[in-house]
PDB file of C-alpha atoms in Angstrom:
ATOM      1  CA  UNK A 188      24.115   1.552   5.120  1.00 42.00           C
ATOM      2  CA  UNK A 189      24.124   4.769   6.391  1.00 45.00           C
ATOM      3  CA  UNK A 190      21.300   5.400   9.259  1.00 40.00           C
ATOM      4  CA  UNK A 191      18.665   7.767   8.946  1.00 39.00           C
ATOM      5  CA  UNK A 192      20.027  10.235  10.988  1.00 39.00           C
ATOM      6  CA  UNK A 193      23.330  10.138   8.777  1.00 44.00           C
ATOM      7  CA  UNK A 194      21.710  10.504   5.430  1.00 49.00           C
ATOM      8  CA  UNK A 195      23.158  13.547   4.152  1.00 56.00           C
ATOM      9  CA  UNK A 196      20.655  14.553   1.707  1.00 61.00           C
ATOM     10  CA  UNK A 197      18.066  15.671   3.955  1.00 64.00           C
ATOM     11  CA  UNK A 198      19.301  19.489   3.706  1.00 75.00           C
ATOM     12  CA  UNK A 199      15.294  20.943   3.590  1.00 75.00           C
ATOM     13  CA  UNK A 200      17.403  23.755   1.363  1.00 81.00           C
ATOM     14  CA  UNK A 201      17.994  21.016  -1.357  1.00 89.00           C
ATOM     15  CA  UNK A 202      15.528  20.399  -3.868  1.00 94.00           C
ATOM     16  CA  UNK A 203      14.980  16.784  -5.181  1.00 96.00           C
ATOM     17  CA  UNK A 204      13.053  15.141  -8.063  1.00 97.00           C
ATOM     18  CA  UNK A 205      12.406  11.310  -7.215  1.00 97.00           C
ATOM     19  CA  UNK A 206      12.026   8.906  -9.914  1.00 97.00           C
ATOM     20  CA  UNK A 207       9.222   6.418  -9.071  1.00 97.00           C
ATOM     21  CA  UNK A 208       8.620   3.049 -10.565  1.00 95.00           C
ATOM     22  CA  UNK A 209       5.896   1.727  -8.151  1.00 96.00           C
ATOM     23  CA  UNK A 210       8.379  -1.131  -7.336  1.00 95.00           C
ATOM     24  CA  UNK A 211       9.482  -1.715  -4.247  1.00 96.00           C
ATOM     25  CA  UNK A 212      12.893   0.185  -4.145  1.00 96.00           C
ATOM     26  CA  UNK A 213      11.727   3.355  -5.182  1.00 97.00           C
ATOM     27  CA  UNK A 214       9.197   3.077  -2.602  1.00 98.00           C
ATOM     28  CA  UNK A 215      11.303   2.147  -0.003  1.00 98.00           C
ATOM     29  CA  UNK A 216      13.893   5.335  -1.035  1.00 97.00           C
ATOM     30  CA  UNK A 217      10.096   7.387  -1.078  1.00 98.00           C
ATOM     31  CA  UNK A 218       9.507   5.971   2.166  1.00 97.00           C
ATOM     32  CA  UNK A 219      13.543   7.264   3.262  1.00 95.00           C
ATOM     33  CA  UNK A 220      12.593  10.440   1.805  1.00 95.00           C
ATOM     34  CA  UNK A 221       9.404  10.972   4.150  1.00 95.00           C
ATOM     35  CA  UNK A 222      11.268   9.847   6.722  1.00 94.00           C
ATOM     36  CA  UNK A 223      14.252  11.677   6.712  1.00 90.00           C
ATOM     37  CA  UNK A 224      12.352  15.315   5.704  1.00 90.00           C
ATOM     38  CA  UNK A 225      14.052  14.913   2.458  1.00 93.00           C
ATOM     39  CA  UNK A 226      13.115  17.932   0.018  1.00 94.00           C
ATOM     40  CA  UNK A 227      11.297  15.690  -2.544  1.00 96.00           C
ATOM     41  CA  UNK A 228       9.064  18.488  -4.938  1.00 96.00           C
ATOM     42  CA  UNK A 229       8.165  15.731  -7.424  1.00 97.00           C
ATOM     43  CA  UNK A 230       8.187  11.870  -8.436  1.00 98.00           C
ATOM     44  CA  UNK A 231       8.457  11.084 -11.899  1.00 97.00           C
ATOM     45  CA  UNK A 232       6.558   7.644 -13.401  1.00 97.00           C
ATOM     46  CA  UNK A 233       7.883   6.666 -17.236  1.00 93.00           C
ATOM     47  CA  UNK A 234       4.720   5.005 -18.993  1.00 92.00           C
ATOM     48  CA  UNK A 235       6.940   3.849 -22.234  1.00 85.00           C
ATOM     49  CA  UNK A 236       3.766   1.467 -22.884  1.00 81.00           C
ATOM     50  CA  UNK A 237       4.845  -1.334 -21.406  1.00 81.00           C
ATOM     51  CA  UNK A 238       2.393  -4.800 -20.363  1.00 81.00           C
ATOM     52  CA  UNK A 239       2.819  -3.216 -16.817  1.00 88.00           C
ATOM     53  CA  UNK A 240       2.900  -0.010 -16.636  1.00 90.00           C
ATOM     54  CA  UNK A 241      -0.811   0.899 -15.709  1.00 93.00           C
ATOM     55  CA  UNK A 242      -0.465  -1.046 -12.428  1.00 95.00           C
ATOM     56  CA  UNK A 243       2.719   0.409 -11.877  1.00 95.00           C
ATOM     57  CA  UNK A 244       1.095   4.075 -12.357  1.00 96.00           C
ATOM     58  CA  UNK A 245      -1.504   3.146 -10.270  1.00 97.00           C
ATOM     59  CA  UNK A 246       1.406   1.691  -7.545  1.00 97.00           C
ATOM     60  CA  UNK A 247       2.869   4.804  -8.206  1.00 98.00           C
ATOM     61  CA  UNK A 248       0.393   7.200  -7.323  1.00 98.00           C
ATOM     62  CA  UNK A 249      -0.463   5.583  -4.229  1.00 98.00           C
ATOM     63  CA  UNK A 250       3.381   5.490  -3.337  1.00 98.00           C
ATOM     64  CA  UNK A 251       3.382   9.252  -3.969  1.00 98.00           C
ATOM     65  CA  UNK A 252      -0.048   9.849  -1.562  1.00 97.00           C
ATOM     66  CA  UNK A 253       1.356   7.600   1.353  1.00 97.00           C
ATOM     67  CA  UNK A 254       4.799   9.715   1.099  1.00 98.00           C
ATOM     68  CA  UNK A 255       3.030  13.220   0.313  1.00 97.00           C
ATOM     69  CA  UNK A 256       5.680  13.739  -2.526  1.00 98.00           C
ATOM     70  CA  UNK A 257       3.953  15.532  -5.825  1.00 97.00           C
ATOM     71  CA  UNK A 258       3.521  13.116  -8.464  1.00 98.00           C
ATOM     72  CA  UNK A 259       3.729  13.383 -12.494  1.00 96.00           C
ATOM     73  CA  UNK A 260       3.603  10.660 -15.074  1.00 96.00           C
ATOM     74  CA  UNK A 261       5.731  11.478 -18.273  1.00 95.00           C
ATOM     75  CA  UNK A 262       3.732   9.442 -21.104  1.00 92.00           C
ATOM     76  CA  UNK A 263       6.533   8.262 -23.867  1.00 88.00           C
ATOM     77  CA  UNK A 264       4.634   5.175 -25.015  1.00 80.00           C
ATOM     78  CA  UNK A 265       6.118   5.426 -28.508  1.00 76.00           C
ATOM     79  CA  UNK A 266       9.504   4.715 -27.263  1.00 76.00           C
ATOM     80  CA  UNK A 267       8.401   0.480 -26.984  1.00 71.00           C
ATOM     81  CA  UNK A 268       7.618   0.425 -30.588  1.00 69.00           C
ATOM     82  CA  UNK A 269      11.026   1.972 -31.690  1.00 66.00           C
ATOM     83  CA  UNK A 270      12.448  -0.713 -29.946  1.00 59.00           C
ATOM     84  CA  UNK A 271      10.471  -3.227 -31.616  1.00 58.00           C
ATOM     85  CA  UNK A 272      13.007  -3.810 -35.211  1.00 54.00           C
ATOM     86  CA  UNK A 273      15.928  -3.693 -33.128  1.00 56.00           C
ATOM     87  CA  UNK A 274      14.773  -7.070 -31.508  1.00 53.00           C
ATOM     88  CA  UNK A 275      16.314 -10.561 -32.315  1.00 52.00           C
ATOM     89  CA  UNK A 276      14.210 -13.123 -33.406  1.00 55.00           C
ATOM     90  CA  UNK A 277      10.412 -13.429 -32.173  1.00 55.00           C
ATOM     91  CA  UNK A 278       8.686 -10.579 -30.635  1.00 50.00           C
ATOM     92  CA  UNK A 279       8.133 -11.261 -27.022  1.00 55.00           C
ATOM     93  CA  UNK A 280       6.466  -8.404 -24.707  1.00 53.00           C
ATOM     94  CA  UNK A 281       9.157  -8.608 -21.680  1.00 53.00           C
ATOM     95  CA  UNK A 282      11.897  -8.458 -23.998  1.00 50.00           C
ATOM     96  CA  UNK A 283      10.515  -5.113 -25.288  1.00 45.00           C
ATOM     97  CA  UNK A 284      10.885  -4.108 -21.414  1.00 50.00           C
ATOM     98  CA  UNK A 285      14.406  -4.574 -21.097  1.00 53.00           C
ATOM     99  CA  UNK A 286      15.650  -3.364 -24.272  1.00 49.00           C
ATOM    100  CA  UNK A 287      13.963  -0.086 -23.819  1.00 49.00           C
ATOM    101  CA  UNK A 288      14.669   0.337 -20.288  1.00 56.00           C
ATOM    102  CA  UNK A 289      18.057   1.913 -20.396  1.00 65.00           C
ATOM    103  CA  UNK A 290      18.781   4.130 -18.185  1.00 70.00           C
ATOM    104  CA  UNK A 291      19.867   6.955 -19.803  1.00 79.00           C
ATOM    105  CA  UNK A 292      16.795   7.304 -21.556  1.00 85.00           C
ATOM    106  CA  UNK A 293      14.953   8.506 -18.734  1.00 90.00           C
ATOM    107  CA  UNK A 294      17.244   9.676 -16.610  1.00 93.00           C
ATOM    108  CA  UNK A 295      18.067  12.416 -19.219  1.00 93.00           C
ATOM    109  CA  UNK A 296      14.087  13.278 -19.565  1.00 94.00           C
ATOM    110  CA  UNK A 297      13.895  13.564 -15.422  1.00 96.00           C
ATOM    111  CA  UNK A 298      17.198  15.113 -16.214  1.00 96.00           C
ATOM    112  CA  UNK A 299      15.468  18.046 -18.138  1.00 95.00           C
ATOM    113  CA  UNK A 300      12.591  18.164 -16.212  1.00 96.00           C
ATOM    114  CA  UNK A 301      14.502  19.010 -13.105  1.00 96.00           C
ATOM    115  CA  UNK A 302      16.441  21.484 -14.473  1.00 95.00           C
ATOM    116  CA  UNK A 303      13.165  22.767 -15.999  1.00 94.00           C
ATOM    117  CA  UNK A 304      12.379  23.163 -11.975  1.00 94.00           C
ATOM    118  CA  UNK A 305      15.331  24.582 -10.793  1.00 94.00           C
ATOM    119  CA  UNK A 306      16.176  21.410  -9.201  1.00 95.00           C
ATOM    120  CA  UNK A 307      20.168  19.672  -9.670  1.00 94.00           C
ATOM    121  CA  UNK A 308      19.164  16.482  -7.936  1.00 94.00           C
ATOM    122  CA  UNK A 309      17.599  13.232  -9.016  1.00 96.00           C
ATOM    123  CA  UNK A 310      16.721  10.115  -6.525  1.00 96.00           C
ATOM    124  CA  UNK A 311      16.846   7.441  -8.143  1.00 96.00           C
ATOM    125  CA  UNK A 312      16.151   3.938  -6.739  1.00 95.00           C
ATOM    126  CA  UNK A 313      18.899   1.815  -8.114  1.00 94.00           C
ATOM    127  CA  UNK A 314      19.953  -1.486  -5.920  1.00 95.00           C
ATOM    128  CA  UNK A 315      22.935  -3.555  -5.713  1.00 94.00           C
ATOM    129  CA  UNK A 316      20.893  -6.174  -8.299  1.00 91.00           C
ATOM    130  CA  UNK A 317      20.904  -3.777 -10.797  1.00 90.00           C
ATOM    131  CA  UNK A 318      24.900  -3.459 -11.083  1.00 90.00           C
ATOM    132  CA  UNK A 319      24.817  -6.887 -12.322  1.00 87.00           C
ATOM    133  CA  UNK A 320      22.965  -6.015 -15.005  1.00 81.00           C
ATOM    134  CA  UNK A 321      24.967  -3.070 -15.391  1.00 84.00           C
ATOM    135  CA  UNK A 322      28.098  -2.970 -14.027  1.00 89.00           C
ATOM    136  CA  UNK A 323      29.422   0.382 -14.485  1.00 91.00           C
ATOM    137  CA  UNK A 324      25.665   2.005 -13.523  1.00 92.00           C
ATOM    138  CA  UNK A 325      27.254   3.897 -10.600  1.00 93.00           C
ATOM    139  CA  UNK A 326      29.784   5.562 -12.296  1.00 95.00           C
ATOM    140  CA  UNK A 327      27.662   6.116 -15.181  1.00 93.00           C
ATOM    141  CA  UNK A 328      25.014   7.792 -12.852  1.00 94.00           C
ATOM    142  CA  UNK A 329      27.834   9.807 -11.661  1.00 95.00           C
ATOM    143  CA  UNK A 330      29.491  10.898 -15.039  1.00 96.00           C
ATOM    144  CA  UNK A 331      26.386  11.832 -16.196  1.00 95.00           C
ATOM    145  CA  UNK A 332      25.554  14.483 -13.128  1.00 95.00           C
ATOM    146  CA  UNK A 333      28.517  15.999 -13.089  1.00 95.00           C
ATOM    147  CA  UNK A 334      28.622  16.274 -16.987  1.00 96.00           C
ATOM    148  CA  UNK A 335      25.352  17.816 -17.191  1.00 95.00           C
ATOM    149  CA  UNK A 336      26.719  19.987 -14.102  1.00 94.00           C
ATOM    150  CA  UNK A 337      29.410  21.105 -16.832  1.00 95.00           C
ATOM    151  CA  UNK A 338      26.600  21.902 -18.855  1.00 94.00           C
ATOM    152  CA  UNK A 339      24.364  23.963 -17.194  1.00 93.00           C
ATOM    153  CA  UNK A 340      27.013  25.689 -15.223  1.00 93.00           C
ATOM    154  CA  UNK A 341      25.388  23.840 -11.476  1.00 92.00           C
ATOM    155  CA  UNK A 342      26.368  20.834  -9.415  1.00 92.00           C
ATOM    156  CA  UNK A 343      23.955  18.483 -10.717  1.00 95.00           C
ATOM    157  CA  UNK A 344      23.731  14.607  -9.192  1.00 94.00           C
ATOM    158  CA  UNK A 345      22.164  11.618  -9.735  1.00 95.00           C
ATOM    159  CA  UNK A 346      21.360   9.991  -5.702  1.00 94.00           C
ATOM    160  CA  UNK A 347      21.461   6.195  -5.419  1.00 95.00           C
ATOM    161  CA  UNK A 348      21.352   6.168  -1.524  1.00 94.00           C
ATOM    162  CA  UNK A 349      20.860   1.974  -1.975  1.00 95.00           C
ATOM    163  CA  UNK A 350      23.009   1.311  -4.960  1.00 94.00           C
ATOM    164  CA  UNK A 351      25.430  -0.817  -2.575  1.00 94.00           C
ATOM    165  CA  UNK A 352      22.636  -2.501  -1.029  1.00 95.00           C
ATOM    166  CA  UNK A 353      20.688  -5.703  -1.674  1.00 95.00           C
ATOM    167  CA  UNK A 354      17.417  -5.743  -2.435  1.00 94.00           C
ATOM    168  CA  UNK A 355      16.394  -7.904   1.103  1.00 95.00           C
ATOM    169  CA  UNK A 356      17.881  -5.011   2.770  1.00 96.00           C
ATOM    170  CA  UNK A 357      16.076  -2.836   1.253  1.00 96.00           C
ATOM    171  CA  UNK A 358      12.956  -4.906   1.989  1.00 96.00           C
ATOM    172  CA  UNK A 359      13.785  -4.919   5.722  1.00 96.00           C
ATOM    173  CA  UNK A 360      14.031  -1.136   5.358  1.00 96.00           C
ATOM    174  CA  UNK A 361      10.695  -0.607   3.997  1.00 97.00           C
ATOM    175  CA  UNK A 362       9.240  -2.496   6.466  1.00 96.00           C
ATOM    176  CA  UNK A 363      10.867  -0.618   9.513  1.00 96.00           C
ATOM    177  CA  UNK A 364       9.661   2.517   7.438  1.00 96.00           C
ATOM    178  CA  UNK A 365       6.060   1.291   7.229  1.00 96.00           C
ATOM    179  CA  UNK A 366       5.571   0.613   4.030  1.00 97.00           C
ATOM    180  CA  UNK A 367       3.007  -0.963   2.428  1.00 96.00           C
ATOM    181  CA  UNK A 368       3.996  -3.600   0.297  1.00 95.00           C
ATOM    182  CA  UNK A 369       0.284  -3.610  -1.025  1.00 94.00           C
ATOM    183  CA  UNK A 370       0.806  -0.570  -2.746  1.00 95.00           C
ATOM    184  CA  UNK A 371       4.103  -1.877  -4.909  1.00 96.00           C
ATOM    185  CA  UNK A 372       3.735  -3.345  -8.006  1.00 94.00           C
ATOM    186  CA  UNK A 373       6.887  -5.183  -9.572  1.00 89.00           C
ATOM    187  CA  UNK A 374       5.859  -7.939 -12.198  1.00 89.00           C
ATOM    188  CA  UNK A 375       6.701  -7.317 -15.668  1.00 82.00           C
ATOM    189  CA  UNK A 376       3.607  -9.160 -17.019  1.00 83.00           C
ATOM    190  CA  UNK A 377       1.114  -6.815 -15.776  1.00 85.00           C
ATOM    191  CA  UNK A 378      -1.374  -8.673 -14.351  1.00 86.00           C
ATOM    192  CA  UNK A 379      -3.834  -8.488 -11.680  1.00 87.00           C
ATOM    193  CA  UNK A 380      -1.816 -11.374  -9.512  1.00 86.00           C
ATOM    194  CA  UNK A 381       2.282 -11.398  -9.548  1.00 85.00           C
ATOM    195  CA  UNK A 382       3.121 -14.473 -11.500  1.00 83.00           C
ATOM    196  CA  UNK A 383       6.064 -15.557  -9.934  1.00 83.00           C
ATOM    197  CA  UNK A 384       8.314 -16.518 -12.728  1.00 81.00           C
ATOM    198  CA  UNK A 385       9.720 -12.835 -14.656  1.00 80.00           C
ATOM    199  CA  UNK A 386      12.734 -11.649 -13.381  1.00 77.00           C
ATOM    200  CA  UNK A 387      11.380  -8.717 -11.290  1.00 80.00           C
ATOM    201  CA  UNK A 388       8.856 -11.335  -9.483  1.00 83.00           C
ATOM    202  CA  UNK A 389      11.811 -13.779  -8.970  1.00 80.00           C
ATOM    203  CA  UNK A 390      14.299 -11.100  -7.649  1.00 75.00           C
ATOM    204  CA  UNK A 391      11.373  -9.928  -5.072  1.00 76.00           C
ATOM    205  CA  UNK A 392      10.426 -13.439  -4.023  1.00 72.00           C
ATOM    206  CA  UNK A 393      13.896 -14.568  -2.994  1.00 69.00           C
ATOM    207  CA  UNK A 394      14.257 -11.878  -0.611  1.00 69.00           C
ATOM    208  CA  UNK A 395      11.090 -12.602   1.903  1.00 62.00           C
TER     209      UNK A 395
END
């Protein structure tokens, strides 16, 4: 990974929208952001009504306060009952999660809310974990930028400073950044206490 001092996004000309989960990666890259003077005018938070998301807002909005980056929440909580006749067999909440959680879905809204702001760059928080689930995510990411660059006539991008990186690097980078894990949320179930056994708990807990 690229040092601090490398990062080569931290032109203060450049204008960046952040999207922010309250998870631990995209407070780590909010965190890198801070750090690194990164021109960050807003952070996006998707409420698509799932279990979790109210802790994650709240997660969110402290993320945005300890980084000083402008926050919005975009409220699409229809989008989980779409989902819910396109899934096989019996109704569970998490599976509702990761069917609707694609990422072009709200890439293209932060998509059209940065170009709403004058602003042709998205950070988004993607890890090395996530290829797995998706393998061609980085090329999709950057397909999609430079198609909506075709577009709108700019050189639009989609960021994924950590997309090569594991998450327990990541983790030892928010630590040397200072952040506080307190203020993350990442289980799927949303309750008060991480349960330990959903993917996103599991995938944190491995890494400490």
């Amino acid at each position: 990974m690229k040092s601090r001092d490398d990062w080569s996004y931290s032109d203060p000309t450049k204008k960046h929208i952040l999207m922010l989960s309250g998870g631990i990666d995209s407070a780590a890259l909010a965190h890198l952001c801070s750090a690194s003077s990164v021109n960050v005018v807003g952070a996006l938070f998707f409420d698509y009504g799932h279990e979790s998301a109210n802790r994650e807002l709240r997660a969110s909005r402290r993320i945005s306060i300890a980084t000083n980056i402008p926050f919005e929440a975009v409220q699409i909580p229809g989008l989980k009952y779409l989902y819910h006749g396109l899934l096989p067999g019996d109704y569970h909440p998490m599976m509702a999660e990761c069917r609707t959680n694609d990422y072009f879905v709200f890439q293209s809204i932060a998509a059209s809310y940065a170009l709403l702001r004058g602003v042709n760059s998205i950070l988004v928080g993607a890890i090395k974990e996530d290829t797995k689930l998706h393998p061609g995510l980085k090329e999709f990411l950057e397909e999609f930028g430079r198609s909506l660059g075709k577009l709108h006539g700019n050189d639009f991008r989609f960021i994924t400073p950590f997309i090569d990186i594991p998450k327990a690097e990541v983790i030892r980078l928010g630590m040397k950044l200072g952040l506080d894990f307190d203020n993350t949320y990442g289980c799927h179930t949303g309750t008060a206490i991480h349960c330990g056994i959903c993917d996103g708990c599991k995938k944190t807990s491995n890494c400490f």
